[in-house]
Amino acid sequence: MTLVVQKYGGSSVADAECVQRVARRVAAAREAGHDVVVVVSAMGDTTDELIDLAGRITSGPAGRELDMLLTAGERISMALLAMAVTELGHHATSFTGSQAGLVTDAAHGRARIVEVAPARIRTALAAGSVVIVAGFQGMAQDTQDVTTLGRGGSDTTAVALAAALGADLCEIYTDVDGVFTADPRIVPTARLMPAVSHEEMLELAAHGAKVLHSRCVEFARRYGVPLRVRSSFADDVGDDPLTGRGGTRITSTTEGRTDHAMEDPLISGIAHDRSQAKITVVGIPDKPGAAAAVFTALAGAGCDVDMIVQNVSAEATGCTDISFTLPASAAKSALDALKGVEESSGFLGLRHDDRVGKLSVVGAGMRAHPGVSATLFSALAETGVNIQMISTSEIRISVVVHVDDLEAAVGAAHTAFGLDSEQIEAVVYGGTGR
Ligand code: ASP
Ligand code: MG
């Protein structure tokens, strides 16, 4: 028997009608002969609403109680979906994260999965039931308390279950048709990618592509779980999970690509990210230990630094500038931490800029092709976009630009790498990007 795990995001189960639409997909997969495990998110904006509700009671809810509250959102959708599937004549059983065997550490609000013990799921599947699991939650090994995996964590639940159950495929259903060569909300000529490798998808997700959570892609890569991203709103209920052609398949190799027969495409896609800020440490002595002092202070404050650029020191002063980017939400604690070492490390000042955006071009083909940076930088130059910072990996080039230039920059790069489609392919069914 083949096993398919399907995950439906909040916009896919936003109301009763949506839940029934999802139930028809689940039933179709069952009728096609697959065992089916479904992971659901909370309906629509339920999680945000529950957070607001807690905020009206207290400004600092205990992590344990907040997790107890938020996990209720997924419970609502799992029970409703089980009812809807039953209405269609199939047996369905819902399980909370802890009933499904998702064992985590005790870090409330950002728990890590330590073990998946899906005995009850296996029993229910063997009895012929469709299994429906509440996403983004588990139970702490030590305290036995209910935990959540962090916002958007249902994707991770789905991939973790797919890995533990040895599923043939994990389908992630959302409100867009798959992964596009750029965000179709910014680049209307973006193309649907029929296939992309785990490593490329990881770079795209880690650098701003919102269609998948990077933690889920990392998990899928580590355990070799094949993913398929598709829309729950599209008119393709009969498209078999394993053999159908719609959506985007994410696999460990780029095998099965239909767009570029023999070789990896030069550039698979372009991600953008508006959530970062840039901090510059001005006039720091150019001597051993200076960078260590700065980044030790940042690490101590729990700041997750992304790009780092150090200028060549001006000979006259013997001082240099170090700039780095980090999530804008962490900028305040970073600045506080740096002020704490201002005297000991001897720098002259700090500059903070949150009007920045990051563009990343990703493609496995760039390994074997020179000139990708030249093409990107020329396209930006022709568009009049100034580059503030640059960083690269084997399969990615990222630049930081002024936030007001970001959309123009993404569009220019998309055109320069020949990614524009002739007709508009993207349909955005929901509004949230999740
Ligand atoms: N409902 C949770 C959230 O909105 C988890 C998820 O959607 O994956 O973050
Ligand atoms: Mg949600």
CSV table of C-alpha atoms and ligand atoms in Angstrom, one decimal:
chain,number,residue,atom,x,y,z
A,1,MET,CA,0.0,0.0,0.0
A,2,THR,CA,1.3,3.5,-0.8
A,3,LEU,CA,1.1,6.1,1.8
A,4,VAL,CA,0.6,9.8,1.2
A,5,VAL,CA,0.8,12.6,3.8
A,6,GLN,CA,-1.1,15.7,2.9
A,7,LYS,CA,-0.8,19.0,4.7
A,8,TYR,CA,-3.4,21.8,4.4
A,9,GLY,CA,-2.6,25.3,5.5
A,10,GLY,CA,-4.9,27.8,7.3
A,11,SER,CA,-6.2,29.4,4.1
A,12,SER,CA,-7.2,25.9,2.7
A,13,VAL,CA,-9.4,25.2,5.7
A,14,ALA,CA,-10.6,28.8,6.4
A,15,ASP,CA,-14.4,28.0,6.5
A,16,ALA,CA,-16.8,25.1,6.3
A,17,GLU,CA,-16.8,25.2,2.5
A,18,CYS,CA,-13.1,25.0,2.4
A,19,VAL,CA,-13.0,22.1,4.8
A,20,GLN,CA,-15.5,20.2,2.5
A,21,ARG,CA,-13.3,21.0,-0.5
A,22,VAL,CA,-10.3,19.5,1.4
A,23,ALA,CA,-12.4,16.5,2.4
A,24,ARG,CA,-13.1,15.8,-1.3
A,25,ARG,CA,-9.3,15.8,-2.0
A,26,VAL,CA,-8.7,13.5,0.9
A,27,ALA,CA,-11.4,11.1,-0.3
A,28,ALA,CA,-10.1,11.2,-3.9
A,29,ALA,CA,-6.6,10.2,-2.7
A,30,ARG,CA,-8.2,7.4,-0.6
A,31,GLU,CA,-10.3,6.2,-3.6
A,32,ALA,CA,-7.1,6.2,-5.7
A,33,GLY,CA,-5.9,3.4,-3.4
A,34,HIS,CA,-3.5,5.3,-1.1
A,35,ASP,CA,-3.3,5.3,2.7
A,36,VAL,CA,-3.8,8.9,3.7
A,37,VAL,CA,-2.5,10.9,6.7
A,38,VAL,CA,-3.6,14.5,6.7
A,39,VAL,CA,-2.0,17.3,8.7
A,40,VAL,CA,-4.1,20.5,9.2
A,41,SER,CA,-3.4,24.0,10.3
A,42,ALA,CA,-5.8,26.2,12.2
A,43,MET,CA,-8.6,27.7,10.2
A,44,GLY,CA,-7.8,31.0,8.5
A,45,ASP,CA,-6.3,33.5,10.9
A,46,THR,CA,-7.3,31.6,14.1
A,47,THR,CA,-3.8,31.5,15.5
A,48,ASP,CA,-3.3,35.2,15.2
A,49,GLU,CA,-6.8,35.8,16.7
A,50,LEU,CA,-5.9,33.5,19.7
A,51,ILE,CA,-2.6,35.4,20.2
A,52,ASP,CA,-4.6,38.7,20.2
A,53,LEU,CA,-7.0,37.3,22.7
A,54,ALA,CA,-4.3,36.3,25.1
A,55,GLY,CA,-2.8,39.8,24.6
A,56,ARG,CA,-6.0,41.3,25.9
A,57,ILE,CA,-5.6,39.4,29.2
A,58,THR,CA,-1.8,39.7,29.7
A,59,SER,CA,1.2,41.1,28.1
A,60,GLY,CA,3.3,38.1,29.1
A,61,PRO,CA,1.5,34.9,28.9
A,62,ALA,CA,3.3,31.8,30.3
A,63,GLY,CA,4.6,29.7,27.4
A,64,ARG,CA,2.8,26.7,28.6
A,65,GLU,CA,-0.6,28.4,28.7
A,66,LEU,CA,-0.1,30.1,25.3
A,67,ASP,CA,0.8,26.7,23.7
A,68,MET,CA,-2.3,25.2,25.4
A,69,LEU,CA,-4.4,28.0,23.8
A,70,LEU,CA,-2.8,27.9,20.3
A,71,THR,CA,-3.0,24.2,19.9
A,72,ALA,CA,-6.8,24.5,20.2
A,73,GLY,CA,-6.9,26.1,16.8
A,74,GLU,CA,-5.6,23.0,15.0
A,75,ARG,CA,-7.9,20.8,17.1
A,76,ILE,CA,-10.9,22.6,15.6
A,77,SER,CA,-9.9,22.0,12.0
A,78,MET,CA,-8.9,18.4,12.6
A,79,ALA,CA,-12.2,17.4,14.1
A,80,LEU,CA,-14.2,19.3,11.4
A,81,LEU,CA,-12.2,17.7,8.7
A,82,ALA,CA,-12.7,14.2,10.2
A,83,MET,CA,-16.5,14.9,10.2
A,84,ALA,CA,-16.4,16.1,6.6
A,85,VAL,CA,-14.4,13.0,5.4
A,86,THR,CA,-16.9,10.8,7.2
A,87,GLU,CA,-19.7,12.5,5.4
A,88,LEU,CA,-18.1,11.4,2.2
A,89,GLY,CA,-18.4,7.8,3.2
A,90,HIS,CA,-14.8,7.1,4.5
A,91,HIS,CA,-13.7,6.3,8.0
A,92,ALA,CA,-11.6,9.1,9.5
A,93,THR,CA,-10.0,9.5,12.9
A,94,SER,CA,-8.4,12.7,14.2
A,95,PHE,CA,-5.4,12.9,16.6
A,96,THR,CA,-3.7,15.7,18.5
A,97,GLY,CA,0.0,16.1,18.1
A,98,SER,CA,0.6,14.2,21.3
A,99,GLN,CA,-1.8,11.4,20.4
A,100,ALA,CA,0.0,11.1,17.1
A,101,GLY,CA,3.3,10.6,18.9
A,102,LEU,CA,5.1,13.9,18.2
A,103,VAL,CA,7.5,14.1,21.1
A,104,THR,CA,9.4,17.4,21.5
A,105,ASP,CA,11.7,19.2,23.9
A,106,ALA,CA,10.0,21.6,26.4
A,107,ALA,CA,10.8,24.9,24.6
A,108,HIS,CA,7.3,26.3,24.5
A,109,GLY,CA,6.6,28.3,21.3
A,110,ARG,CA,9.6,26.9,19.5
A,111,ALA,CA,9.8,23.2,20.4
A,112,ARG,CA,12.1,20.9,18.5
A,113,ILE,CA,10.9,17.4,17.6
A,114,VAL,CA,13.0,14.8,19.3
A,115,GLU,CA,11.1,11.7,18.3
A,116,VAL,CA,8.1,10.6,16.3
A,117,ALA,CA,6.3,7.5,17.7
A,118,PRO,CA,3.3,7.1,15.4
A,119,ALA,CA,1.9,3.8,16.8
A,120,ARG,CA,-1.7,5.0,17.0
A,121,ILE,CA,-1.5,6.3,13.4
A,122,ARG,CA,-0.3,2.9,12.2
A,123,THR,CA,-3.1,1.1,14.0
A,124,ALA,CA,-5.7,3.5,12.6
A,125,LEU,CA,-4.3,3.2,9.1
A,126,ALA,CA,-4.3,-0.6,9.4
A,127,ALA,CA,-7.9,-0.5,10.4
A,128,GLY,CA,-8.7,1.3,7.1
A,129,SER,CA,-9.1,4.8,8.5
A,130,VAL,CA,-8.0,8.1,7.1
A,131,VAL,CA,-5.8,9.7,9.8
A,132,ILE,CA,-6.1,13.5,10.5
A,133,VAL,CA,-3.4,15.1,12.7
A,134,ALA,CA,-3.3,18.5,14.3
A,135,GLY,CA,-0.3,20.4,12.9
A,136,PHE,CA,2.4,22.4,14.7
A,137,GLN,CA,2.1,20.7,18.1
A,138,GLY,CA,3.5,17.9,20.2
A,139,MET,CA,4.1,16.9,23.8
A,140,ALA,CA,7.3,17.6,25.8
A,141,GLN,CA,9.2,14.5,26.7
A,142,ASP,CA,10.1,15.6,30.2
A,143,THR,CA,7.1,17.6,31.4
A,144,GLN,CA,4.4,15.9,29.3
A,145,ASP,CA,3.0,19.4,28.6
A,146,VAL,CA,1.6,20.4,25.2
A,147,THR,CA,4.0,22.3,23.0
A,148,THR,CA,4.0,24.2,19.7
A,149,LEU,CA,6.8,24.1,17.1
A,150,GLY,CA,6.7,27.8,16.2
A,151,ARG,CA,4.6,29.7,13.7
A,152,GLY,CA,4.1,27.9,10.4
A,153,GLY,CA,5.1,24.6,12.0
A,154,SER,CA,2.5,22.4,10.5
A,155,ASP,CA,4.7,21.9,7.4
A,156,THR,CA,7.3,20.4,9.7
A,157,THR,CA,4.7,18.2,11.4
A,158,ALA,CA,3.8,16.8,8.0
A,159,VAL,CA,7.3,16.1,6.9
A,160,ALA,CA,8.3,14.6,10.3
A,161,LEU,CA,5.3,12.2,10.0
A,162,ALA,CA,6.1,11.4,6.4
A,163,ALA,CA,9.7,10.5,7.4
A,164,ALA,CA,8.6,8.5,10.4
A,165,LEU,CA,6.0,6.6,8.5
A,166,GLY,CA,8.1,6.1,5.4
A,167,ALA,CA,5.5,7.8,3.2
A,168,ASP,CA,5.9,7.7,-0.5
A,169,LEU,CA,5.1,11.4,-0.8
A,170,CYS,CA,4.3,14.5,1.4
A,171,GLU,CA,2.0,16.9,-0.3
A,172,ILE,CA,1.9,20.5,1.0
A,173,TYR,CA,-1.4,22.2,-0.1
A,174,THR,CA,-1.5,26.0,0.0
A,175,ASP,CA,-3.2,28.9,-1.8
A,176,VAL,CA,-0.8,29.1,-4.8
A,177,ASP,CA,-0.3,26.5,-7.5
A,178,GLY,CA,3.2,25.6,-6.4
A,179,VAL,CA,6.6,27.1,-6.2
A,180,PHE,CA,7.2,30.0,-8.7
A,181,THR,CA,10.3,31.4,-10.2
A,182,ALA,CA,9.6,34.5,-8.1
A,183,ASP,CA,6.7,35.7,-5.9
A,184,PRO,CA,3.8,36.1,-8.4
A,185,ARG,CA,2.5,39.0,-6.3
A,186,ILE,CA,5.6,40.9,-7.4
A,187,VAL,CA,6.5,39.4,-10.7
A,188,PRO,CA,3.3,38.6,-12.6
A,189,THR,CA,5.2,36.7,-15.3
A,190,ALA,CA,6.7,34.3,-12.8
A,191,ARG,CA,6.6,30.6,-14.0
A,192,LEU,CA,5.5,27.6,-12.0
A,193,MET,CA,8.6,25.3,-11.4
A,194,PRO,CA,7.6,21.7,-12.2
A,195,ALA,CA,10.5,20.4,-10.1
A,196,VAL,CA,13.2,21.7,-7.9
A,197,SER,CA,15.8,20.0,-5.7
A,198,HIS,CA,15.7,20.0,-1.9
A,199,GLU,CA,18.9,22.0,-1.7
A,200,GLU,CA,17.6,24.7,-4.1
A,201,MET,CA,14.3,24.9,-2.3
A,202,LEU,CA,16.1,25.2,1.0
A,203,GLU,CA,18.1,28.2,-0.2
A,204,LEU,CA,14.9,29.8,-1.6
A,205,ALA,CA,13.0,29.2,1.6
A,206,ALA,CA,15.8,30.4,3.9
A,207,HIS,CA,16.1,33.6,1.9
A,208,GLY,CA,12.5,34.7,1.9
A,209,ALA,CA,10.3,32.4,-0.3
A,210,LYS,CA,7.3,32.0,1.9
A,211,VAL,CA,5.6,29.1,0.1
A,212,LEU,CA,7.5,26.6,2.4
A,213,HIS,CA,9.0,26.9,5.8
A,214,SER,CA,12.8,26.3,5.6
A,215,ARG,CA,12.7,24.1,8.7
A,216,CYS,CA,10.4,21.7,6.8
A,217,VAL,CA,12.6,21.6,3.7
A,218,GLU,CA,15.6,21.0,5.9
A,219,PHE,CA,13.8,18.1,7.5
A,220,ALA,CA,12.7,16.7,4.1
A,221,ARG,CA,16.3,17.0,2.8
A,222,ARG,CA,17.8,15.2,5.8
A,223,TYR,CA,15.3,12.3,5.6
A,224,GLY,CA,15.0,12.3,1.8
A,225,VAL,CA,11.2,12.9,1.9
A,226,PRO,CA,9.8,13.8,-1.6
A,227,LEU,CA,7.5,16.8,-1.4
A,228,ARG,CA,4.9,18.2,-3.8
A,229,VAL,CA,3.5,21.7,-3.4
A,230,ARG,CA,0.1,22.3,-4.9
A,231,SER,CA,-3.1,24.4,-4.4
A,232,SER,CA,-6.1,23.1,-2.5
A,233,PHE,CA,-8.2,25.5,-4.6
A,234,ALA,CA,-7.2,24.3,-8.0
A,235,ASP,CA,-9.6,22.3,-10.1
A,236,ASP,CA,-7.5,19.1,-10.1
A,237,VAL,CA,-9.0,16.9,-7.5
A,238,GLY,CA,-8.5,13.8,-9.6
A,239,ASP,CA,-4.7,14.5,-10.1
A,240,ASP,CA,-3.2,11.5,-8.3
A,241,PRO,CA,-0.6,12.5,-5.6
A,242,LEU,CA,2.0,10.1,-6.9
A,243,THR,CA,1.6,10.3,-10.6
A,244,GLY,CA,-0.1,13.6,-11.3
A,245,ARG,CA,1.7,16.4,-13.1
A,246,GLY,CA,0.4,19.6,-11.3
A,247,GLY,CA,2.2,21.6,-8.7
A,248,THR,CA,5.9,21.5,-7.9
A,249,ARG,CA,7.8,18.4,-7.0
A,250,ILE,CA,10.8,18.8,-4.6
A,251,THR,CA,13.1,15.8,-4.6
A,252,SER,CA,16.7,15.0,-3.7
A,253,THR,CA,17.8,15.2,-7.3
A,254,THR,CA,16.6,17.3,-10.2
A,255,GLU,CA,15.7,14.1,-12.0
A,256,GLY,CA,12.4,14.3,-13.8
A,257,ARG,CA,12.8,17.9,-14.7
A,258,THR,CA,10.9,18.6,-17.9
A,259,ASP,CA,12.0,22.2,-18.5
A,260,HIS,CA,15.7,21.7,-19.2
A,261,ALA,CA,16.3,18.2,-20.4
A,262,MET,CA,19.9,17.3,-19.6
A,263,GLU,CA,21.3,20.0,-17.3
A,264,ASP,CA,20.3,21.8,-14.2
A,265,PRO,CA,18.8,25.2,-15.2
A,266,LEU,CA,21.2,28.0,-14.5
A,267,ILE,CA,18.8,29.8,-12.2
A,268,SER,CA,15.8,28.0,-10.7
A,269,GLY,CA,14.2,31.0,-9.0
A,270,ILE,CA,14.5,34.3,-7.2
A,271,ALA,CA,13.6,34.9,-3.5
A,272,HIS,CA,13.2,38.2,-1.8
A,273,ASP,CA,13.1,39.1,1.9
A,274,ARG,CA,11.9,42.4,3.5
A,275,SER,CA,12.3,41.2,7.0
A,276,GLN,CA,15.9,42.1,7.6
A,277,ALA,CA,17.8,45.1,8.9
A,278,LYS,CA,21.4,46.2,8.5
A,279,ILE,CA,23.7,47.3,11.3
A,280,THR,CA,27.1,48.8,10.8
A,281,VAL,CA,29.8,48.9,13.4
A,282,VAL,CA,31.7,52.0,12.5
A,283,GLY,CA,35.4,52.6,13.1
A,284,ILE,CA,36.4,49.4,14.8
A,285,PRO,CA,40.2,48.8,15.3
A,286,ASP,CA,41.5,46.5,12.5
A,287,LYS,CA,43.3,44.0,14.7
A,288,PRO,CA,42.8,40.4,15.8
A,289,GLY,CA,39.9,39.9,18.1
A,290,ALA,CA,37.8,42.9,16.9
A,291,ALA,CA,35.3,40.8,14.9
A,292,ALA,CA,35.3,38.2,17.6
A,293,ALA,CA,34.2,40.7,20.2
A,294,VAL,CA,31.4,42.0,18.1
A,295,PHE,CA,30.0,38.6,17.1
A,296,THR,CA,30.4,37.1,20.6
A,297,ALA,CA,28.3,39.9,22.0
A,298,LEU,CA,25.7,39.3,19.3
A,299,ALA,CA,25.7,35.5,19.9
A,300,GLY,CA,25.3,36.2,23.6
A,301,ALA,CA,22.1,38.1,22.8
A,302,GLY,CA,20.8,35.2,20.7
A,303,CYS,CA,21.0,37.2,17.4
A,304,ASP,CA,21.0,35.2,14.2
A,305,VAL,CA,23.3,37.1,11.9
A,306,ASP,CA,23.0,36.5,8.1
A,307,MET,CA,25.4,38.5,5.8
A,308,ILE,CA,28.6,40.0,7.1
A,309,VAL,CA,30.8,42.5,5.2
A,310,GLN,CA,34.1,44.0,6.6
A,311,ASN,CA,35.6,46.9,4.7
A,312,VAL,CA,39.3,47.2,4.0
A,313,SER,CA,40.7,49.4,6.7
A,314,ALA,CA,41.7,53.0,5.9
A,315,GLU,CA,45.4,53.1,6.4
A,316,ALA,CA,45.4,56.5,8.1
A,317,THR,CA,43.2,55.4,11.0
A,318,GLY,CA,43.8,51.6,11.2
A,319,CYS,CA,40.1,51.3,11.7
A,320,THR,CA,37.5,49.5,9.6
A,321,ASP,CA,33.7,49.1,9.4
A,322,ILE,CA,31.8,45.8,9.8
A,323,SER,CA,28.2,45.6,8.5
A,324,PHE,CA,25.8,42.7,8.9
A,325,THR,CA,22.2,41.9,8.4
A,326,LEU,CA,19.8,40.2,10.8
A,327,PRO,CA,16.1,39.8,11.3
A,328,ALA,CA,14.7,43.3,11.9
A,329,SER,CA,12.9,42.0,15.0
A,330,ALA,CA,16.3,41.3,16.6
A,331,ALA,CA,17.9,44.7,15.8
A,332,LYS,CA,17.1,46.2,19.1
A,333,SER,CA,18.7,43.5,21.2
A,334,ALA,CA,21.7,43.5,18.8
A,335,LEU,CA,22.2,47.2,19.3
A,336,ASP,CA,21.9,46.9,23.1
A,337,ALA,CA,24.4,44.1,23.1
A,338,LEU,CA,26.8,46.0,21.0
A,339,LYS,CA,26.6,49.1,23.1
A,340,GLY,CA,27.6,46.9,26.0
A,341,VAL,CA,31.0,46.2,24.3
A,342,GLU,CA,31.5,49.7,22.8
A,343,GLU,CA,34.2,50.7,25.2
A,344,SER,CA,36.0,47.4,25.4
A,345,SER,CA,36.2,46.9,21.7
A,346,GLY,CA,36.9,50.5,20.9
A,347,PHE,CA,34.5,51.2,18.0
A,348,LEU,CA,33.3,54.7,17.2
A,349,GLY,CA,29.6,54.2,16.6
A,350,LEU,CA,26.7,52.1,15.3
A,351,ARG,CA,24.4,52.7,12.4
A,352,HIS,CA,21.1,50.9,12.0
A,353,ASP,CA,19.1,50.7,8.7
A,354,ASP,CA,15.8,48.8,8.4
A,355,ARG,CA,15.0,50.1,5.0
A,356,VAL,CA,16.7,47.2,3.3
A,357,GLY,CA,15.6,44.3,1.2
A,358,LYS,CA,17.4,41.2,0.1
A,359,LEU,CA,17.2,39.5,-3.3
A,360,SER,CA,18.6,36.0,-3.8
A,361,VAL,CA,19.0,34.1,-7.1
A,362,VAL,CA,19.2,30.4,-6.6
A,363,GLY,CA,20.2,27.6,-9.1
A,364,ALA,CA,22.2,24.4,-8.9
A,365,GLY,CA,23.4,25.1,-12.5
A,366,MET,CA,25.5,28.1,-11.3
A,367,ARG,CA,28.1,25.7,-9.9
A,368,ALA,CA,29.2,24.9,-13.4
A,369,HIS,CA,28.6,28.3,-15.1
A,370,PRO,CA,30.7,31.4,-14.7
A,371,GLY,CA,29.2,34.8,-15.2
A,372,VAL,CA,26.0,34.5,-13.1
A,373,SER,CA,27.1,37.4,-10.9
A,374,ALA,CA,28.0,39.5,-13.9
A,375,THR,CA,24.5,39.0,-15.3
A,376,LEU,CA,22.8,39.8,-12.1
A,377,PHE,CA,24.9,42.9,-11.3
A,378,SER,CA,24.5,44.2,-14.9
A,379,ALA,CA,20.7,43.8,-14.7
A,380,LEU,CA,20.7,45.7,-11.4
A,381,ALA,CA,22.9,48.5,-12.8
A,382,GLU,CA,20.7,48.9,-15.9
A,383,THR,CA,17.7,49.3,-13.5
A,384,GLY,CA,19.6,51.9,-11.5
A,385,VAL,CA,19.6,49.8,-8.3
A,386,ASN,CA,22.6,50.2,-6.0
A,387,ILE,CA,24.0,47.1,-4.3
A,388,GLN,CA,24.8,47.6,-0.6
A,389,MET,CA,26.1,44.1,0.3
A,390,ILE,CA,26.8,40.8,-1.5
A,391,SER,CA,27.0,37.2,-0.3
A,392,THR,CA,27.2,33.9,-2.1
A,393,SER,CA,26.9,30.2,-1.6
A,394,GLU,CA,27.7,27.5,-4.1
A,395,ILE,CA,24.2,27.8,-5.6
A,396,ARG,CA,23.1,31.3,-4.5
A,397,ILE,CA,23.9,34.9,-4.9
A,398,SER,CA,22.3,37.4,-2.6
A,399,VAL,CA,22.4,41.2,-2.6
A,400,VAL,CA,21.1,43.7,-0.1
A,401,VAL,CA,19.5,46.8,-1.7
A,402,HIS,CA,17.3,49.7,-0.6
A,403,VAL,CA,13.8,48.3,0.2
A,404,ASP,CA,12.2,50.7,-2.3
A,405,ASP,CA,14.3,49.2,-5.1
A,406,LEU,CA,13.6,45.6,-4.2
A,407,GLU,CA,10.6,44.9,-6.5
A,408,ALA,CA,12.3,46.5,-9.5
A,409,ALA,CA,15.4,44.5,-8.7
A,410,VAL,CA,13.5,41.2,-8.5
A,411,GLY,CA,11.8,41.9,-11.8
A,412,ALA,CA,15.0,42.9,-13.5
A,413,ALA,CA,16.8,39.8,-12.4
A,414,HIS,CA,13.9,37.6,-13.4
A,415,THR,CA,14.0,39.0,-16.9
A,416,ALA,CA,17.8,38.9,-17.1
A,417,PHE,CA,17.9,35.1,-16.4
A,418,GLY,CA,15.2,34.4,-19.0
A,419,LEU,CA,12.6,33.3,-16.4
A,420,ASP,CA,9.7,35.4,-17.7
A,421,SER,CA,6.7,33.4,-19.0
A,422,GLU,CA,4.8,34.6,-22.0
A,423,GLN,CA,1.4,34.4,-20.4
A,424,ILE,CA,0.4,35.0,-16.8
A,425,GLU,CA,0.5,31.6,-15.1
A,426,ALA,CA,0.1,32.4,-11.5
A,427,VAL,CA,-3.3,32.4,-9.8
A,428,VAL,CA,-3.3,33.6,-6.2
A,429,TYR,CA,-6.3,32.0,-4.6
A,430,GLY,CA,-5.9,33.2,-1.0
A,431,GLY,CA,-4.4,36.3,0.4
A,432,THR,CA,-1.9,35.3,3.0
A,433,GLY,CA,0.9,33.7,1.1
A,434,ARG,CA,0.6,30.7,3.5
B,1,ASP,N1,-1.5,27.6,12.8
B,1,ASP,C1,-0.1,27.8,13.1
B,1,ASP,C2,0.3,29.2,12.5
B,1,ASP,O1,-0.5,29.9,12.0
B,1,ASP,C3,0.7,26.7,12.4
B,1,ASP,C4,0.7,26.7,10.9
B,1,ASP,O2,-0.1,27.3,10.3
B,1,ASP,O3,1.5,25.9,10.4
B,1,ASP,O4,1.5,29.5,12.7
B,2,MG,MG,-1.7,29.6,10.0
